[in-house]
Short mmCIF file of C-alpha atoms in Angstrom, two decimals:
data_model
loop_
_atom_site.label_atom_id
_atom_site.label_comp_id
_atom_site.label_asym_id
_atom_site.label_seq_id
_atom_site.Cartn_x
_atom_site.Cartn_y
_atom_site.Cartn_z
CA MET Y 1 159.16 189.18 85.16
CA GLY Y 2 162.92 188.62 85.60
CA ASN Y 3 164.91 188.32 88.78
CA MET Y 4 164.35 191.18 91.22
CA VAL Y 5 162.30 193.22 88.78
CA THR Y 6 160.07 195.87 90.33
CA VAL Y 7 156.69 196.38 88.71
CA ASP Y 8 153.70 198.55 89.57
CA THR Y 9 150.60 196.78 90.86
CA HIS Y 10 148.49 198.38 88.13
CA LYS Y 11 150.54 196.46 85.56
CA LEU Y 12 150.10 193.21 87.47
CA ALA Y 13 146.36 193.84 87.52
CA GLU Y 14 146.21 194.90 83.83
CA GLY Y 15 144.81 198.25 84.92
CA SER Y 16 141.94 196.74 86.93
CA SER Y 17 140.93 198.58 90.10
CA PHE Y 18 140.92 196.95 93.53
CA TYR Y 19 138.00 199.17 94.55
CA ALA Y 20 134.75 200.22 92.90
CA ASP Y 21 132.13 202.39 94.58
CA GLY Y 22 134.05 202.02 97.85
CA GLN Y 23 133.94 198.21 97.70
CA LEU Y 24 136.79 195.73 97.34
CA GLN Y 25 136.91 193.91 94.00
CA SER Y 26 138.39 190.60 92.83
CA VAL Y 27 141.40 191.13 90.53
CA THR Y 28 143.35 188.53 88.52
CA VAL Y 29 147.07 188.63 87.73
CA ASN Y 30 148.18 189.77 84.29
CA PRO Y 31 149.24 186.47 82.60
CA ARG Y 32 152.41 188.20 81.39
CA TYR Y 33 153.63 188.20 84.99
CA GLY Y 34 151.99 185.18 86.59
CA SER Y 35 148.67 183.52 87.39
CA GLY Y 36 145.98 183.53 90.05
CA TYR Y 37 144.27 186.25 92.07
CA LEU Y 38 145.91 189.44 93.32
CA SER Y 39 142.68 189.97 95.20
CA GLN Y 40 139.74 187.64 95.63
CA VAL Y 41 136.90 188.95 97.77
CA ARG Y 42 134.01 187.34 99.60
CA SER Y 43 131.53 189.53 101.47
CA LEU Y 44 130.05 188.01 104.62
CA THR Y 45 127.83 189.62 107.23
CA SER Y 46 127.21 193.31 106.60
CA GLY Y 47 130.46 195.15 107.23
CA ILE Y 48 132.76 192.09 107.16
CA SER Y 49 134.61 190.64 104.18
CA VAL Y 50 137.47 188.22 103.59
CA VAL Y 51 140.13 188.92 100.97
CA ILE Y 52 142.74 186.41 99.87
CA GLN Y 53 145.73 186.74 97.60
CA ASN Y 54 146.38 183.41 95.92
CA PHE Y 55 148.82 183.68 93.01
CA SER Y 56 152.33 183.03 91.78
CA LEU Y 57 154.68 185.08 89.61
CA HIS Y 58 157.03 183.89 86.89
CA GLY Y 59 160.08 185.47 88.50
CA GLU Y 60 161.37 186.78 91.78
CA GLY Y 61 161.06 190.47 92.50
CA ALA Y 62 158.85 193.14 94.00
CA PHE Y 63 155.78 195.08 93.09
CA ARG Y 64 154.87 198.57 94.19
CA LEU Y 65 151.49 199.06 95.78
CA PRO Y 66 149.34 202.09 94.85
CA ARG Y 67 149.66 205.14 97.08
CA ASP Y 68 146.27 206.62 96.13
CA GLN Y 69 143.93 205.19 98.74
CA GLU Y 70 141.09 207.72 98.45
CA SER Y 71 138.66 205.06 97.25
CA CYS Y 72 139.59 202.57 99.98
CA PRO Y 73 136.74 201.77 102.35
CA PRO Y 74 137.47 202.77 105.99
CA VAL Y 75 138.06 199.33 107.48
CA ILE Y 76 140.30 197.63 110.00
CA ALA Y 77 142.22 194.92 108.15
CA PHE Y 78 143.67 191.90 109.95
CA PHE Y 79 146.41 190.81 107.55
CA THR Y 80 148.26 187.47 107.69
CA CYS Y 81 150.96 186.05 105.37
CA TYR Y 82 151.10 182.28 104.93
CA SER Y 83 153.50 181.63 102.04
CA GLY Y 84 155.53 183.12 99.21
CA VAL Y 85 156.01 186.64 100.60
CA GLY Y 86 159.51 187.86 101.35
CA GLN Y 87 158.50 191.17 102.90
CA ILE Y 88 155.78 193.81 102.83
CA SER Y 89 157.08 197.29 103.63
CA TYR Y 90 155.16 200.16 105.23
CA ASP Y 91 155.78 203.81 106.04
CA ARG Y 92 153.71 203.37 109.18
CA PRO Y 93 153.88 201.13 111.07
CA ARG Y 94 157.56 200.71 110.25
CA ILE Y 95 157.70 197.00 111.13
CA PRO Y 96 157.61 194.97 107.88
CA LEU Y 97 155.54 191.86 107.30
CA GLY Y 98 156.68 188.47 106.02
CA ASN Y 99 155.79 184.78 105.81
CA GLY Y 100 154.23 183.47 109.00
CA PHE Y 101 153.62 186.96 110.39
CA SER Y 102 150.64 189.23 110.89
CA ASN Y 103 149.73 192.89 111.09
CA ILE Y 104 146.68 195.06 111.61
CA ASN Y 105 146.04 197.97 109.27
CA PHE Y 106 143.86 201.00 110.03
CA PRO Y 107 142.44 203.79 107.86
CA GLU Y 108 144.81 206.20 109.64
CA TYR Y 109 147.86 204.19 108.59
CA THR Y 110 149.79 204.74 105.39
CA ALA Y 111 149.02 201.80 103.15
CA ALA Y 112 151.67 199.22 102.34
CA LEU Y 113 154.28 200.46 99.86
CA SER Y 114 155.73 197.33 98.27
CA MET Y 115 155.74 193.54 98.43
CA ASP Y 116 158.81 191.37 97.76
CA VAL Y 117 157.88 187.92 96.49
CA LYS Y 118 159.50 184.62 95.58
CA GLY Y 119 159.31 183.45 91.99
CA ASN Y 120 157.18 180.44 91.00
CA THR Y 121 156.05 180.03 94.60
CA PRO Y 122 152.38 180.14 95.67
CA ILE Y 123 151.74 183.44 97.40
CA GLN Y 124 148.95 183.18 99.94
CA THR Y 125 147.73 185.90 102.25
CA LEU Y 126 144.43 186.28 104.05
CA ILE Y 127 142.86 189.56 105.15
CA VAL Y 128 139.78 189.96 107.34
CA CYS Y 129 138.27 193.41 106.71
CA MET Y 130 135.86 194.90 109.22
CA GLU Y 131 134.08 198.25 109.16
CA LEU Y 132 134.89 200.41 112.17
CA ALA Y 133 131.33 200.41 113.51
CA VAL Y 134 131.10 196.62 113.21
CA PHE Y 135 134.45 196.22 114.97
CA ALA Y 136 133.29 198.43 117.85
CA GLU Y 137 129.99 196.55 118.16
CA LEU Y 138 131.61 193.10 118.19
CA THR Y 139 134.53 193.88 120.50
CA GLY Y 140 133.45 196.82 122.63
CA LYS Y 141 136.74 198.44 121.60
CA THR Y 142 137.68 201.39 119.46
CA GLY Y 143 140.25 201.38 116.70
CA ASP Y 144 142.22 203.92 118.75
CA GLU Y 145 142.86 201.31 121.46
CA LEU Y 146 144.47 198.92 118.98
CA ILE Y 147 146.39 201.74 117.30
CA GLU Y 148 147.83 202.69 120.71
CA ALA Y 149 148.98 199.10 121.25
CA LEU Y 150 150.50 198.84 117.77
CA GLU Y 151 152.27 202.16 118.18
CA MET Y 152 153.76 200.87 121.43
CA LEU Y 153 155.27 197.87 119.62
CA ASN Y 154 156.30 200.09 116.73
CA PHE Y 155 158.04 202.57 119.06
CA HIS Y 156 160.03 199.84 120.79
CA ALA Y 157 161.09 198.42 117.42
CA GLY Y 158 162.26 201.88 116.39
CA GLU Y 159 164.12 202.39 119.68
CA ARG Y 160 166.05 199.21 119.03
CA GLN Y 161 166.54 200.27 115.39
CA LYS Y 162 165.32 196.81 114.61
CA LYS Y 163 163.93 196.31 111.11
CA ASP Y 164 162.30 193.15 112.31
CA TRP Y 165 159.15 191.29 111.36
CA SER Y 166 155.80 192.13 112.83
CA ARG Y 167 154.13 189.71 115.20
CA SER Y 168 154.81 186.05 114.42
CA ILE Y 169 151.51 184.22 114.11
CA ASP Y 170 150.95 181.66 116.83
CA PHE Y 171 149.74 178.11 116.44
CA ALA Y 172 146.05 178.95 116.81
CA GLN Y 173 146.28 181.70 114.15
CA ARG Y 174 148.06 179.40 111.72
CA MET Y 175 145.52 176.60 112.02
CA CYS Y 176 142.55 178.98 111.88
CA GLY Y 177 144.02 180.67 108.81
CA TYR Y 178 144.59 177.40 106.97
CA GLN Y 179 140.99 176.40 107.65
CA ALA Y 180 139.74 179.77 106.40
CA LEU Y 181 141.86 179.55 103.23
CA ASP Y 182 140.62 176.03 102.54
CA SER Y 183 137.01 177.10 103.07
CA PHE Y 184 137.42 180.14 100.82
CA ILE Y 185 139.06 178.21 97.97
CA ASN Y 186 137.46 174.77 98.14
CA HIS Y 187 134.07 175.35 99.79
CA PRO Y 188 132.77 178.66 98.39
CA ARG Y 189 129.18 178.01 99.47
CA ASP Y 190 130.02 177.38 103.12
CA THR Y 191 129.71 181.03 104.10
CA LEU Y 192 128.83 180.27 107.72
CA PHE Y 193 132.08 178.37 108.32
CA LEU Y 194 134.18 181.05 106.61
CA GLU Y 195 132.54 183.80 108.64
CA ALA Y 196 133.17 181.90 111.88
CA LYS Y 197 136.85 181.48 110.99
CA ALA Y 198 137.18 185.14 109.94
CA LEU Y 199 135.82 186.31 113.29
CA GLU Y 200 138.01 183.80 115.14
CA LEU Y 201 141.12 184.99 113.29
CA ALA Y 202 140.38 188.65 114.07
CA ALA Y 203 139.85 187.75 117.74
CA LEU Y 204 143.17 185.87 117.80
CA HIS Y 205 144.96 188.90 116.33
CA ILE Y 206 143.53 191.12 119.05
CA ARG Y 207 144.29 188.65 121.84
CA GLN Y 208 147.90 188.32 120.70
CA LEU Y 209 148.35 192.09 120.47
CA GLU Y 210 146.93 192.62 123.94
CA HIS Y 211 149.14 189.88 125.33
CA LEU Y 212 152.29 191.40 123.77
CA THR Y 213 151.52 194.83 125.19
CA GLY Y 214 150.42 193.62 128.62
CA LYS Y 215 146.88 194.89 128.12
CA THR Y 216 145.14 191.62 128.87
CA ASP Y 217 144.33 189.96 132.17
CA GLN Y 218 146.52 186.89 132.55
CA ARG Y 219 145.20 183.97 134.55
CA GLU Y 220 147.41 181.90 136.81
CA ALA Y 221 148.54 179.37 134.21
CA ALA Y 222 149.18 181.90 131.46
CA SER Y 223 151.14 184.22 133.74
CA GLN Y 224 152.97 181.99 136.21
CA HIS Y 225 153.42 178.89 134.09
CA VAL Y 226 153.88 180.21 130.56
CA GLU Y 227 157.51 179.04 130.33
CA LYS Y 228 156.60 175.58 131.58
CA ILE Y 229 153.73 175.30 129.10
CA ALA Y 230 156.13 176.39 126.34
CA GLN Y 231 158.55 173.68 127.51
CA ALA Y 232 155.74 171.12 127.36
CA CYS Y 233 154.95 172.24 123.81
CA LEU Y 234 158.57 171.75 122.82
CA ILE Y 235 158.60 168.23 124.28
CA LEU Y 236 155.45 167.33 122.33
CA LYS Y 237 156.94 168.73 119.11
CA GLU Y 238 160.21 166.84 119.57
CA LYS Y 239 158.53 163.61 120.69
CA MET Y 240 155.33 163.74 118.64
CA ALA Y 241 155.86 160.24 117.22
CA ALA Y 242 156.15 158.74 120.73
CA PRO Y 243 155.01 161.38 123.24
CA PRO Y 244 154.96 161.01 127.03
CA GLY Y 245 151.62 160.58 128.79
CA ALA Y 246 149.86 163.60 130.25
CA ARG Y 247 150.99 163.02 133.84
CA GLU Y 248 154.56 162.26 132.77
CA LEU Y 249 154.59 165.42 130.63
CA ALA Y 250 153.36 167.47 133.59
CA ARG Y 251 156.06 165.96 135.82
CA LYS Y 252 158.78 166.72 133.25
CA VAL Y 253 157.96 170.44 133.27
CA GLY Y 254 157.26 170.75 137.00
CA LEU Y 255 153.47 171.10 136.94
CA ASN Y 256 150.65 168.95 138.20
CA HIS Y 257 148.18 167.46 135.74
CA ASN Y 258 145.47 170.08 136.32
CA GLN Y 259 147.90 172.98 135.89
CA LEU Y 260 149.16 171.49 132.62
CA VAL Y 261 145.68 171.03 131.16
CA ARG Y 262 144.47 174.44 132.34
CA GLY Y 263 147.59 176.13 130.98
CA PHE Y 264 147.18 174.59 127.53
CA ARG Y 265 143.50 175.51 127.40
CA GLU Y 266 144.15 179.11 128.43
CA MET Y 267 147.02 179.58 125.99
CA PHE Y 268 145.78 177.61 122.98
CA GLY Y 269 142.13 176.79 123.58
CA LEU Y 270 143.14 173.11 123.35
CA GLY Y 271 144.06 170.38 125.79
CA PRO Y 272 147.63 168.98 125.61
CA PHE Y 273 146.73 166.08 123.36
CA GLU Y 274 144.35 168.08 121.20
CA TYR Y 275 147.41 170.29 120.68
CA LEU Y 276 149.52 167.19 119.94
CA ARG Y 277 146.99 166.02 117.35
CA ALA Y 278 147.03 169.44 115.68
CA ILE Y 279 150.84 169.71 115.47
CA ARG Y 280 151.09 166.14 114.19
CA LEU Y 281 148.67 166.93 111.37
CA GLU Y 282 150.38 170.24 110.57
CA LYS Y 283 153.79 168.51 110.42
CA ALA Y 284 152.36 165.78 108.20
CA ARG Y 285 150.86 168.42 105.91
CA GLU Y 286 154.27 170.11 105.60
CA LEU Y 287 156.00 166.79 104.82
CA ILE Y 288 153.47 165.87 102.14
CA ALA Y 289 153.27 169.34 100.58
CA GLY Y 290 157.07 169.57 100.52
CA HIS Y 291 157.31 166.17 98.79
CA GLU Y 292 159.59 164.94 101.58
CA CYS Y 293 157.61 161.71 101.88
CA ASN Y 294 154.37 160.09 100.78
CA VAL Y 295 151.13 160.03 102.77
CA THR Y 296 151.82 156.71 104.49
CA GLU Y 297 155.34 157.73 105.52
CA ALA Y 298 154.11 161.10 106.79
CA ALA Y 299 151.43 159.43 108.91
CA PHE Y 300 153.90 157.08 110.58
CA ASN Y 301 156.57 159.77 110.95
CA VAL Y 302 154.27 161.90 113.11
CA GLY Y 303 153.00 159.04 115.24
CA TYR Y 304 149.90 157.58 113.55
CA SER Y 305 149.84 153.78 113.46
CA SER Y 306 146.65 153.63 111.37
CA LEU Y 307 146.54 155.22 107.92
CA SER Y 308 142.73 155.31 107.95
CA HIS Y 309 142.68 157.14 111.30
CA PHE Y 310 145.28 159.58 109.99
CA SER Y 311 143.32 160.26 106.79
CA LYS Y 312 140.11 160.91 108.71
CA ALA Y 313 141.87 163.22 111.19
CA PHE Y 314 143.52 165.08 108.29
CA ARG Y 315 140.18 165.60 106.53
CA ASP Y 316 138.57 166.78 109.75
CA GLU Y 317 141.38 169.29 110.34
CA PHE Y 318 142.00 170.66 106.84
CA GLY Y 319 138.88 169.72 104.89
CA ILE Y 320 140.84 167.82 102.22
CA ASN Y 321 142.38 164.38 101.76
CA PRO Y 322 146.12 164.09 102.49
CA LYS Y 323 146.87 163.19 98.85
CA ALA Y 324 145.46 166.55 97.75
CA CYS Y 325 148.48 168.24 99.40
CA ALA Y 326 151.03 166.30 97.38
#
């Protein structure tokens, strides 16, 4: 596959079908074009499944996705890109999807048309698929409610004539997704953990969508103090190796200690220093995976003074040893 070559998905899949008897199937990449899985499926509780794409192609380019969706099961799909994807284009919704962004797909929507990818780069996406009846039972919502919210965002993007990305995934979605990917790939028998993360990721998608469209009740900290909490996050990211204490951090952003803690918990589900721990580990993972430094250097760069404490925290967060990322 040469630079910017466009190829049909059926060729990438060597003619294999993504669906059989209305069910998603695992499909490997044609070795002529690359390696890995175009689609790898794990069924969980009745009506819920997780699909990952975990592959790389020999060259940069795009592949067309099939338009015939008659055999697709009627599911709501919570779709998140983590690496390797330049852009996924849709007829509807018009907002494209790229690395670090998410979208929600419905049976009523036109399926994705094409995916632009980077050559020799791991392509990782994760999709939580949920039957409509299961979605309604778990959330008390209908698909129409989410479609209305998505159409609102889509309309505003069209008004601005802005061919922009869909919703950028937040910190909680990123960490949850990494844990789900690790569980799927490295712990195939731990179905309970994967199911918990799949449900959590779907819930985070919905919460973010409702927040963006003003359809969620905002508590005091999340409504009145959101900018100050964001400022506190920025301070922790910039000073993660030597962060201020909790009370000093609160003072810097103009909150009291209780408001700071409550704001972090309402926005992220974490206290300020649980959040600090998570961003330290995520930064260390990026440094190690990008070969910018070794494990010891990464640990000290993000503020750990003990390599053993860092290694344990890393395993607890990602389920693997730091050296496995190198």
